[in-house]
């Protein structure tokens, strides 16, 4: 029986980006409430900030001092005095200044660091932090609703104990911040399955494979609109198998962004909750220590459905489809069920496309050698200027500068279209 630790702090649900912003930290409270309703919290060790005060949260283990100082000091009231830094650190509509911003960042990071610490000390086999998974943030830049990269911080902690870390990202958006941090490392393999094309953040091409020691240690699975459970599984499982056989990870970090689920207000995939959860369950079968994190997800009821069901799977519990009575039951009307039908959208991922991507990735993995010096001092420097992600970001920035009212790959939908009911 796996030892599972679950980190949740009730304060996380009290933060709000802006009134109509798609990112709603309240979804973590919804998820926790559902877990309580299903009665499975007593099957895990439940931790919060007060129980983990001995875990130091040093954001500068990855982020720059000046960026962290900015997050500490900026507020909605004084942000006008930080005009230069706002632009420099990419603070704006997608990543606004809000009350308690720094404390929110620390809470999200603490959960991932606590989980990593418990895994390092063998006190847990699986650690869950649904408030983590903020995969877009860079070393000195906010991006895509993410201010700090708790994933990178958690991986750096895991590298103190484990020789090789596998990072798997099933969010609809490319896990660019994590890939960038470890693009030159052979101790961390990043694997991201994501929508690729005219879509934020515009990176994650099949040919982005890492450089220097990290060559072939970045695995990108570019996908098209409408991918369903069958197609997703057809590429996910063989690629994960290839990684396990060639990289031989010691521990796995899984980012479970729920915006890849059908019906997400910012997404365009067509996965069911079962299809999304099958990825988590498949990784669990390899019986490696797991750090399981949240991520994107902007239709709140589907986020809560997915993360509740996935928590059950991690506990070897098949939760009943009927959602028990709880404070958020009205969000799930009229069906009141975890599992809902997917849409009839067209799957733009042909078998030929998926086979081509799969075969290329499996060929790349043959070059991977699962040997890395345990005592290596890991560099998390920025991606060099020659890397596609660097040039693509510059291209996007130039386009935005030329036409500031038309952001090419913004996650944020037009405010005129945002309705309160869409946040359910």
XYZ file of C-alpha atoms in Angstrom:
424
model
C 0.000 0.000 0.000
C 1.484 3.353 -1.048
C 2.074 6.014 1.588
C 0.365 9.151 0.292
C 0.821 12.679 1.641
C -1.560 15.462 0.615
C -0.705 19.145 1.033
C -3.502 21.676 1.274
C -3.695 25.040 2.965
C -7.140 26.566 3.385
C -5.733 30.047 2.747
C -5.090 29.197 -0.919
C -8.765 29.524 -1.832
C -9.012 33.076 -0.494
C -6.741 34.614 -3.141
C -8.123 36.196 -6.290
C -6.159 37.396 -9.321
C -8.807 39.826 -10.617
C -12.584 39.589 -10.730
C -12.854 38.077 -14.222
C -9.465 36.396 -14.463
C -9.694 32.755 -15.640
C -7.258 31.487 -13.001
C -9.258 30.859 -9.844
C -7.359 29.559 -6.795
C -10.774 28.782 -5.328
C -10.741 25.559 -7.371
C -8.331 24.066 -4.807
C -10.917 24.624 -2.079
C -13.549 22.983 -4.269
C -11.298 19.969 -4.758
C -10.523 19.669 -1.065
C -14.225 19.925 -0.224
C -15.002 17.079 -2.621
C -12.223 14.935 -1.149
C -13.783 15.460 2.267
C -17.213 14.605 0.943
C -15.887 11.335 -0.470
C -14.292 10.564 2.898
C -10.782 9.828 1.626
C -8.748 12.432 3.507
C -8.280 9.990 6.378
C -6.500 7.628 3.988
C -3.667 10.165 3.516
C -1.348 12.211 5.675
C -2.774 15.726 5.383
C -0.333 18.638 5.713
C -0.625 22.411 5.663
C 1.683 25.387 6.170
C 1.407 25.356 9.969
C 2.447 21.686 10.102
C 5.393 22.296 7.765
C 6.915 25.468 9.194
C 10.296 23.726 9.316
C 10.398 23.569 5.499
C 12.177 26.693 4.274
C 10.708 28.239 1.131
C 13.619 29.836 -0.691
C 12.261 31.101 -3.989
C 15.763 32.286 -4.929
C 16.868 28.663 -5.247
C 15.664 29.196 -8.820
C 14.362 32.739 -9.206
C 16.558 35.833 -9.218
C 16.864 37.989 -6.095
C 15.506 41.118 -7.778
C 12.441 39.290 -9.104
C 11.636 37.777 -5.703
C 12.144 41.165 -4.019
C 9.701 42.661 -6.506
C 7.076 40.005 -5.699
C 7.573 40.732 -1.996
C 7.103 44.464 -2.280
C 4.620 45.159 -5.068
C 0.943 45.667 -4.187
C -2.130 46.888 -6.096
C -1.781 50.188 -4.238
C 1.884 50.866 -5.071
C 2.296 49.084 -8.424
C 2.407 52.402 -10.308
C 5.760 53.086 -8.665
C 7.117 49.849 -10.160
C 6.380 50.687 -13.808
C 9.808 49.605 -15.092
C 9.719 46.334 -13.164
C 6.161 45.557 -14.261
C 7.299 45.490 -17.866
C 10.614 43.805 -17.095
C 8.994 40.980 -15.136
C 6.054 40.558 -17.561
C 3.370 41.671 -15.124
C 0.091 42.631 -16.774
C -3.302 41.231 -17.752
C -2.269 37.553 -17.680
C -0.200 37.968 -14.517
C -1.677 40.916 -12.590
C -0.653 42.306 -9.236
C -3.195 41.274 -6.595
C -3.511 41.396 -2.824
C -1.283 38.838 -1.115
C 0.644 37.963 -4.287
C 3.881 37.008 -2.548
C 2.142 34.970 0.161
C 0.213 33.132 -2.550
C 3.473 32.291 -4.322
C 5.007 30.963 -1.101
C 1.942 28.804 -0.368
C 2.068 27.204 -3.824
C 5.810 26.600 -3.634
C 5.689 25.282 -0.077
C 3.397 22.424 -1.054
C 5.758 21.207 -3.762
C 8.825 21.577 -1.537
C 7.103 19.736 1.304
C 6.121 16.940 -1.053
C 9.666 16.681 -2.419
C 11.098 16.631 1.101
C 8.799 13.799 2.183
C 9.807 11.800 -0.876
C 13.493 12.527 -0.257
C 13.269 11.162 3.285
C 11.238 8.106 2.300
C 8.292 9.275 4.391
C 5.917 9.029 1.416
C 5.648 7.191 -1.879
C 3.301 9.754 -3.406
C 3.019 13.449 -2.550
C 0.114 15.565 -3.850
C -0.009 19.364 -4.140
C -2.928 20.487 -6.292
C -1.977 24.142 -5.699
C 1.311 23.557 -7.543
C 2.091 22.871 -11.190
C 2.833 26.480 -12.215
C 4.899 25.489 -15.222
C 5.239 28.733 -17.230
C 7.188 30.968 -14.855
C 10.805 31.684 -15.776
C 13.821 32.549 -13.672
C 13.018 36.261 -13.612
C 9.672 36.516 -15.353
C 6.019 35.765 -14.737
C 4.168 34.048 -17.567
C 0.841 32.403 -18.319
C -0.781 33.024 -14.896
C 2.384 31.703 -13.160
C 4.608 33.899 -10.997
C 6.947 31.320 -9.485
C 7.876 27.894 -10.766
C 7.144 25.543 -7.882
C 7.906 22.610 -10.191
C 11.506 23.656 -10.794
C 11.924 24.328 -7.073
C 10.519 20.885 -6.263
C 12.747 19.160 -8.813
C 15.834 20.924 -7.458
C 14.903 19.587 -4.027
C 14.420 16.055 -5.385
C 17.830 16.173 -7.066
C 19.422 16.336 -3.622
C 18.375 12.725 -3.116
C 17.473 11.194 -6.488
C 19.945 10.898 -9.380
C 17.377 11.234 -12.177
C 14.028 13.042 -12.253
C 11.333 12.590 -14.897
C 8.880 15.452 -15.385
C 5.623 14.655 -17.236
C 3.210 17.457 -18.197
C -0.363 16.698 -19.378
C -1.567 20.307 -19.296
C -2.809 21.505 -22.704
C -0.068 24.165 -22.702
C 3.609 23.417 -23.214
C 5.575 23.143 -19.973
C 8.038 25.744 -21.214
C 9.311 27.086 -17.901
C 10.347 23.667 -16.621
C 11.887 22.603 -19.927
C 13.854 25.840 -20.135
C 15.238 25.444 -16.629
C 16.663 21.984 -17.319
C 17.363 22.220 -21.058
C 21.074 21.524 -20.584
C 20.769 18.829 -17.895
C 20.950 15.048 -18.259
C 19.604 14.493 -14.746
C 16.125 15.819 -15.554
C 14.038 14.631 -18.489
C 11.035 16.801 -19.351
C 8.114 15.328 -21.288
C 5.274 17.631 -22.341
C 2.155 16.707 -24.322
C 0.493 19.881 -25.540
C -1.394 21.782 -28.202
C 1.174 23.184 -30.643
C 0.741 25.954 -33.203
C -0.995 29.301 -32.801
C -1.359 28.681 -29.120
C 0.312 29.882 -25.941
C 3.247 29.746 -25.316
C 4.151 28.878 -28.925
C 7.024 26.568 -27.946
C 7.403 22.803 -27.635
C 8.159 21.709 -31.188
C 9.010 18.086 -31.914
C 12.566 19.146 -32.736
C 13.164 20.812 -29.360
C 15.195 18.039 -27.711
C 17.675 19.781 -25.387
C 21.265 20.873 -25.868
C 24.729 20.085 -24.486
C 24.428 17.390 -21.823
C 20.670 17.747 -22.065
C 20.415 16.765 -25.715
C 17.597 14.207 -26.108
C 16.464 14.856 -22.511
C 13.612 17.162 -23.601
C 10.655 15.262 -25.042
C 7.960 17.306 -26.762
C 4.706 15.804 -28.043
C 2.988 18.446 -30.227
C -0.727 17.760 -30.671
C -3.654 19.260 -32.563
C -7.176 20.223 -31.543
C -9.732 17.681 -30.443
C -7.519 14.831 -29.300
C -9.581 12.160 -27.538
C -8.810 9.492 -24.942
C -7.912 6.773 -27.434
C -5.528 8.925 -29.468
C -3.921 10.427 -26.372
C -3.299 7.020 -24.818
C -1.925 5.713 -28.133
C 0.972 8.150 -27.947
C 1.265 8.683 -24.198
C 1.861 5.083 -23.187
C 4.562 4.122 -25.715
C 6.444 7.387 -25.139
C 6.365 6.907 -21.355
C 7.488 3.305 -21.834
C 10.392 4.490 -23.965
C 11.392 7.018 -21.339
C 11.244 4.476 -18.541
C 13.325 1.974 -20.503
C 16.005 4.421 -21.607
C 16.168 7.184 -18.989
C 15.347 4.961 -15.989
C 14.106 7.752 -13.703
C 14.408 7.524 -9.932
C 11.341 9.692 -9.255
C 8.530 11.209 -11.334
C 6.946 14.656 -11.132
C 3.538 14.830 -12.852
C 1.843 18.105 -13.756
C -1.884 17.378 -14.088
C -3.227 20.534 -15.718
C -6.950 19.961 -16.229
C -7.315 22.342 -19.165
C -6.715 19.357 -21.474
C -10.133 18.017 -20.443
C -13.117 18.466 -22.768
C -15.081 21.641 -22.141
C -12.297 23.724 -20.632
C -13.010 27.394 -21.289
C -9.454 28.002 -22.542
C -8.736 24.539 -23.946
C -9.338 22.718 -27.228
C -8.685 19.056 -26.373
C -11.391 16.459 -25.863
C -10.174 14.237 -23.031
C -12.591 12.802 -20.504
C -11.820 12.770 -16.799
C -11.085 9.048 -17.168
C -8.743 9.673 -20.115
C -6.863 12.378 -18.223
C -6.673 10.274 -15.076
C -5.474 7.238 -17.021
C -2.159 9.038 -17.551
C -1.635 9.419 -13.803
C -2.658 5.821 -13.200
C -0.321 4.580 -15.934
C 2.697 6.341 -14.415
C 1.760 4.989 -10.987
C 2.106 1.431 -12.318
C 5.884 1.889 -12.560
C 5.982 2.044 -8.743
C 8.336 5.023 -8.570
C 8.067 7.857 -6.040
C 5.681 10.488 -7.425
C 5.204 14.202 -6.849
C 1.737 14.969 -8.255
C 0.865 18.591 -8.970
C -1.988 20.669 -10.346
C -1.666 23.205 -13.152
C -4.092 24.769 -15.595
C -7.844 24.244 -15.642
C -10.412 26.984 -16.107
C -13.765 25.244 -15.946
C -13.848 24.865 -12.198
C -16.226 21.940 -11.914
C -14.078 19.857 -14.281
C -10.889 20.699 -12.374
C -12.476 19.493 -9.144
C -13.809 16.378 -10.858
C -10.429 15.430 -12.300
C -8.244 16.107 -9.266
C -10.688 14.427 -6.906
C -10.881 11.323 -9.071
C -7.100 11.255 -9.541
C -6.545 11.511 -5.806
C -8.765 8.455 -5.445
C -6.752 6.535 -8.043
C -3.504 7.394 -6.260
C -5.070 5.856 -3.149
C -6.235 2.796 -5.107
C -9.818 3.958 -4.590
C -12.366 3.920 -7.417
C -14.651 6.758 -6.342
C -18.390 6.469 -6.992
C -19.562 8.463 -9.997
C -22.330 10.113 -7.960
C -20.899 13.203 -6.237
C -21.760 13.265 -2.511
C -23.474 16.172 -0.820
C -21.046 19.076 -0.338
C -20.962 22.882 -0.336
C -20.317 23.034 -4.079
C -22.831 20.463 -5.259
C -24.758 23.075 -7.277
C -21.737 23.490 -9.561
C -22.307 19.947 -10.837
C -26.017 20.164 -11.604
C -28.018 18.694 -13.144
C -26.006 15.454 -13.402
C -24.049 15.594 -10.090
C -21.489 13.137 -11.473
C -17.711 12.980 -11.854
C -17.726 11.467 -15.328
C -19.355 13.457 -18.114
C -19.590 12.861 -21.871
C -16.987 14.559 -24.055
C -17.963 16.788 -26.970
C -18.425 15.870 -30.622
C -15.544 18.097 -31.782
C -13.394 16.764 -34.594
C -10.132 15.042 -33.676
C -7.516 16.795 -35.813
C -4.815 14.280 -34.820
C -4.600 11.671 -37.565
C -3.145 8.256 -36.891
C -0.384 9.094 -39.366
C 0.547 12.271 -37.488
C 0.601 10.525 -34.134
C 2.642 7.615 -35.512
C 5.186 10.019 -37.003
C 5.573 11.902 -33.722
C 5.758 8.696 -31.695
C 8.382 7.086 -33.925
C 10.565 10.192 -33.922
C 10.437 10.426 -30.142
C 11.232 6.740 -29.660
C 14.213 7.110 -32.023
C 15.426 10.107 -30.010
C 15.153 8.164 -26.766
C 17.574 5.534 -28.059
C 20.304 8.167 -27.631
C 19.581 8.604 -23.916
C 22.119 7.214 -21.470
C 20.755 6.972 -17.902
C 24.061 7.880 -16.276
C 24.632 11.177 -14.542
C 27.116 12.205 -11.857
C 25.142 12.248 -8.633
C 27.193 15.121 -7.264
C 26.777 17.310 -10.346
C 26.024 20.937 -9.566
C 22.944 21.572 -11.665
C 22.698 24.748 -13.695
C 19.286 26.290 -14.263
C 20.528 29.040 -16.525
C 18.310 30.618 -19.117
C 17.997 28.995 -22.531
C 20.806 30.208 -24.816
C 19.885 32.696 -27.561
C 20.146 30.051 -30.287
C 17.354 27.880 -28.829
C 13.988 27.913 -30.599
C 12.147 28.833 -27.390
C 14.323 31.936 -27.060
C 13.854 33.083 -30.670
C 10.124 32.220 -30.583
C 9.659 34.319 -27.468
C 11.446 37.243 -29.113
C 9.231 36.832 -32.188
C 6.120 36.882 -30.025
C 7.344 39.934 -28.116
C 8.094 41.815 -31.339
C 4.594 41.099 -32.608
C 3.077 42.267 -29.332
C 5.154 45.453 -29.380
C 4.003 46.184 -32.928
C 0.361 45.555 -32.062
C -0.081 45.719 -28.280
C -3.830 45.113 -28.463
C -3.384 41.762 -30.242
C -1.431 39.277 -28.146
C -0.682 36.271 -30.331
C -0.710 33.526 -27.770
C -2.320 35.019 -24.666
C -4.045 32.603 -22.333
C -6.536 35.282 -21.366
C -9.836 35.414 -23.220
C -11.460 38.755 -23.955
C -12.971 40.274 -20.858
C -16.076 41.166 -22.820
C -16.725 37.425 -23.245
C -16.059 36.476 -19.642
C -19.207 35.650 -17.737
C -19.496 34.641 -14.130
C -21.176 31.355 -15.079
C -18.154 30.334 -17.165
C -16.078 29.969 -14.025
C -18.128 26.986 -12.941
